[in-house]
Short mmCIF file of C-alpha atoms in Angstrom, two decimals:
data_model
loop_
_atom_site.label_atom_id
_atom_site.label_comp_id
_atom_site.label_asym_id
_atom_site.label_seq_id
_atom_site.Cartn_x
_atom_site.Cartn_y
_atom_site.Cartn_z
CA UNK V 532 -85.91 39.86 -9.79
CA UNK V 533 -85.60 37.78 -12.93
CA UNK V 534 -83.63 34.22 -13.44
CA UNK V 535 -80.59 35.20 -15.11
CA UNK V 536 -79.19 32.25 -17.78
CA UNK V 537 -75.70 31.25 -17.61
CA UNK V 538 -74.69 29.69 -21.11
CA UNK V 539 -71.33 27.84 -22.05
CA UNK V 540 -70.31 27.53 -24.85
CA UNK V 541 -67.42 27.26 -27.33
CA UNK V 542 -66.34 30.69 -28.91
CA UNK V 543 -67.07 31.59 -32.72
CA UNK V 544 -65.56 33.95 -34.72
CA UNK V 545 -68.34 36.55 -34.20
CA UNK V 546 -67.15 36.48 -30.30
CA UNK V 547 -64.26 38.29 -30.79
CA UNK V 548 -65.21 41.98 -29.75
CA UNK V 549 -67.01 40.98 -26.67
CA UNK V 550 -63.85 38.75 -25.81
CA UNK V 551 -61.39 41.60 -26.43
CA UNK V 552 -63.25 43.63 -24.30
CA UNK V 553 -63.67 40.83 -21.85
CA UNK V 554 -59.94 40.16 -22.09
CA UNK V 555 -59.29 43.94 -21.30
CA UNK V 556 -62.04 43.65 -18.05
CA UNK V 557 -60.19 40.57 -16.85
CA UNK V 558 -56.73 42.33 -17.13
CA UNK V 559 -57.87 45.72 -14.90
CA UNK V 560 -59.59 43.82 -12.40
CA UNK V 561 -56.38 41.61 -11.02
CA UNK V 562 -52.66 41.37 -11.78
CA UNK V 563 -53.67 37.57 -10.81
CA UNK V 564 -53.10 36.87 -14.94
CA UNK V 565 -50.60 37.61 -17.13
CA UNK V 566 -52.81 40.03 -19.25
CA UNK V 567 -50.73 43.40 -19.43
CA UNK V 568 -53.47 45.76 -18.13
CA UNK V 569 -54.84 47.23 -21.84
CA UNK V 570 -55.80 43.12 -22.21
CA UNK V 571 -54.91 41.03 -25.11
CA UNK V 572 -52.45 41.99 -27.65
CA UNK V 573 -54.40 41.09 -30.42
CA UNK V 574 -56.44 42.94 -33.12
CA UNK V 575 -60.25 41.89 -33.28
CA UNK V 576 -59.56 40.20 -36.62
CA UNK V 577 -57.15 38.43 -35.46
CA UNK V 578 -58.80 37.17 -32.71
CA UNK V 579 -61.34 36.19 -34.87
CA UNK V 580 -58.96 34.47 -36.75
CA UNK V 581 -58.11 32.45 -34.02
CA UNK V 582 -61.44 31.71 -32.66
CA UNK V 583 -62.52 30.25 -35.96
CA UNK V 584 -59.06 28.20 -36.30
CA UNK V 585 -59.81 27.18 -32.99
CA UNK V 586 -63.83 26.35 -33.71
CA UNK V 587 -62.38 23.61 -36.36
CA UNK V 588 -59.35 21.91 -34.47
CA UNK V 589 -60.05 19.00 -32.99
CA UNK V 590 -57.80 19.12 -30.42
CA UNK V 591 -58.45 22.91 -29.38
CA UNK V 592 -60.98 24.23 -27.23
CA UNK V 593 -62.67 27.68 -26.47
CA UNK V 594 -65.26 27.91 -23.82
CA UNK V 595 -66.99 30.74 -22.99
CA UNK V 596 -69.30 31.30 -20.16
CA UNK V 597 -71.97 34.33 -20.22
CA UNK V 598 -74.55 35.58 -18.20
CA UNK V 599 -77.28 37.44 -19.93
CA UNK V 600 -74.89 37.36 -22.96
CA UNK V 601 -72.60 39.17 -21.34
CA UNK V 602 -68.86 37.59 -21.32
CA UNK V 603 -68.20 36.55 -17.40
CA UNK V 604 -65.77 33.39 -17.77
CA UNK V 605 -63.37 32.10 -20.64
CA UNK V 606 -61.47 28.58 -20.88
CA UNK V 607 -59.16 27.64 -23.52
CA UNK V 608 -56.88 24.68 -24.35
CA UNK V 609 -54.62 25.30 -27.35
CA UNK V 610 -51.70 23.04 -28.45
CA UNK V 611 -48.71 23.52 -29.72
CA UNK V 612 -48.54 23.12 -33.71
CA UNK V 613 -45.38 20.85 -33.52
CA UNK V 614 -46.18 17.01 -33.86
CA UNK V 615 -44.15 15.89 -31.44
CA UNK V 616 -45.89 18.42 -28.61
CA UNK V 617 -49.51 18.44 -30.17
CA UNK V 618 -50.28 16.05 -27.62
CA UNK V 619 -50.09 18.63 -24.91
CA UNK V 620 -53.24 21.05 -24.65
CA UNK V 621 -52.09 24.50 -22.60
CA UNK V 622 -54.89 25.67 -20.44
CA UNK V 623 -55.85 29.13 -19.36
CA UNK V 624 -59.22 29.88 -17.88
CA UNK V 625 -60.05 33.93 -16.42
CA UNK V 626 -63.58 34.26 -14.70
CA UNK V 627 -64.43 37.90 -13.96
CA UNK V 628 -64.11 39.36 -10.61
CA UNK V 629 -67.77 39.77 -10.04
CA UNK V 630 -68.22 36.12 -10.09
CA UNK V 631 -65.31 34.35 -8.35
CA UNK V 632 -66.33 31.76 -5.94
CA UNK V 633 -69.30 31.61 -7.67
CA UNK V 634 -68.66 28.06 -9.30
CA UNK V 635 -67.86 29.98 -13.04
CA UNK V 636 -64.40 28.01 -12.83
CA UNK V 637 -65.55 24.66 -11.94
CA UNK V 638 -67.86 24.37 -14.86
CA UNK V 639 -65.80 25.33 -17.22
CA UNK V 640 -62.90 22.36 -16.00
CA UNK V 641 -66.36 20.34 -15.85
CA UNK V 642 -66.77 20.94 -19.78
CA UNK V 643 -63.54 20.36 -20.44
CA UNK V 644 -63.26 17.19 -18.65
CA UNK V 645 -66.19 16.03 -21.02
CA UNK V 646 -64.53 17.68 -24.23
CA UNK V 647 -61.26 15.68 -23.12
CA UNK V 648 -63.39 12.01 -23.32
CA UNK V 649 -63.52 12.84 -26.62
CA UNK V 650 -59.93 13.67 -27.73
CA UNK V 651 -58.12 11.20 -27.60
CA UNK V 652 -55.21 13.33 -29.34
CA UNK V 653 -55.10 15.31 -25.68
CA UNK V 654 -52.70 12.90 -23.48
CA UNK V 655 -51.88 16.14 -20.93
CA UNK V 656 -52.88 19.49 -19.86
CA UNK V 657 -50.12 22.04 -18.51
CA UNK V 658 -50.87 25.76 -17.21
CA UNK V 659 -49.52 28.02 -14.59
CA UNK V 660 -50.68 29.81 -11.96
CA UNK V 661 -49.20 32.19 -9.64
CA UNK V 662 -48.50 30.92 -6.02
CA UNK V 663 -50.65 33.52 -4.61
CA UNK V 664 -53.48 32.53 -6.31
CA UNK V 665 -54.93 30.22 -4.15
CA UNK V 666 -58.41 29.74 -5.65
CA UNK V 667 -57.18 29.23 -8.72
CA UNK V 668 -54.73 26.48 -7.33
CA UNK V 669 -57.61 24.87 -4.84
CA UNK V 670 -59.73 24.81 -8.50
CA UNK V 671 -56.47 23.07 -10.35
CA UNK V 672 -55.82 20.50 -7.55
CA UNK V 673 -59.73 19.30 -7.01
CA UNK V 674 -59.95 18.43 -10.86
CA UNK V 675 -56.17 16.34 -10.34
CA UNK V 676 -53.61 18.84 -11.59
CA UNK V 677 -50.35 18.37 -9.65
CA UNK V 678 -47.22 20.97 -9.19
CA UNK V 679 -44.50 20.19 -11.22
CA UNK V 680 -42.20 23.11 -10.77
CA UNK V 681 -41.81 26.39 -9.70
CA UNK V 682 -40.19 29.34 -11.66
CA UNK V 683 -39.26 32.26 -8.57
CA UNK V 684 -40.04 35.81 -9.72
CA UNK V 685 -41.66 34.76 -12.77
CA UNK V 686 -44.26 37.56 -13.41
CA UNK V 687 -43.45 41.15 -12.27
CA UNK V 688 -47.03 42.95 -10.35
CA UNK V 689 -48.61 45.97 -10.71
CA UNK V 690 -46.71 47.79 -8.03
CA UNK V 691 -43.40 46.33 -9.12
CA UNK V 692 -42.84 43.37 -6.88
CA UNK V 693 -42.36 39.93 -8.39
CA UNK V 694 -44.41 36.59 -8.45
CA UNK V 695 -43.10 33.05 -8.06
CA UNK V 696 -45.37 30.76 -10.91
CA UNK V 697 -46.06 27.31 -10.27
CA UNK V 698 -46.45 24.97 -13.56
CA UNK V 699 -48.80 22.45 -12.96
CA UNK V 700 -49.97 19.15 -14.90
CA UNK V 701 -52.32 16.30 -15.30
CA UNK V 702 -51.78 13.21 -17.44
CA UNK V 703 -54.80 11.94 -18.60
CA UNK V 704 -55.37 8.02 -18.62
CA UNK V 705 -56.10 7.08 -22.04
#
């Protein structure tokens, strides 16, 4: 069987079908996100849009990891665009089902630990998870995120039951 290459990379413009329809993937495989289950609400222009905007920010990232060119993993920091919070990057990372616990996860907060050496402008990183999730949280904790709150039935599930979220944070040493 042949080698299959696993590339990551940040996200151009050109990305943005294959990440819709990643998006929309991600969203029917698990209620573990907060993807309704048709995936993002965003047109693929607009996506583009954002992926380009995000391609020339310095303080905004957009990994994505494929196998065989084919979208399995996704991490993004964005910030917020007033002054006073731009200092904060927001994290969300989705790996597709196929290839949890396969390491997807930890090389994308691997990347972004290197991206974050060289942004200064980044001071924190905030995202939430829900409490269930206990990969996701194991992945959060090993790269030094800590809990900083709890919201209870947060999310509402696919079969109508509700979610507590945990909001987690590092503060980077700069």
């Amino acid at each position: 069987m042949p080698q299959q290459e696993l590339v990551i990379e940040e996200a151009q413009a050109s990305d943005a079908s294959s990440l819709l329809a990643f998006f929309k993937q991600v969203a029917g495989e698990s209620d573990l996100t907060s993807l309704e289950p048709s995936g993002l609400d965003l047109s693929q222009k607009q996506l583009a849009d954002y992926l380009e905007s995000s391609a020339n920010h310095p303080s905004r990232l957009f990994l994505l990891a494929r196998l065989d060119n084919q979208v399995i993993g996704l991490l993004n920091v964005s910030i917020d665009s007033n002054p006073r919070l731009s200092h904060v990057g927001e994290v969300f990372v989705a790996v597709g089902q196929a290839y949890w616990g396969h390491g997807i996860g930890t090389m994308l907060f691997e990347l972004l630990l290197d991206w974050l050496a060289e942004t200064p402008s980044i001071r924190r990183l905030s995202l939430n998870v829900q409490e269930r999730n206990r990969a996701a949280r194991a992945l959060y904790e090993k790269f030094g995120f800590s809990y900083e709150g709890r919201q209870e039935e947060a999310i509402q599930l696919w079969d109508g039951s509700y979610e507590t979220v945990l909001y987690m944070g590092l503060v980077l040493d700069r």
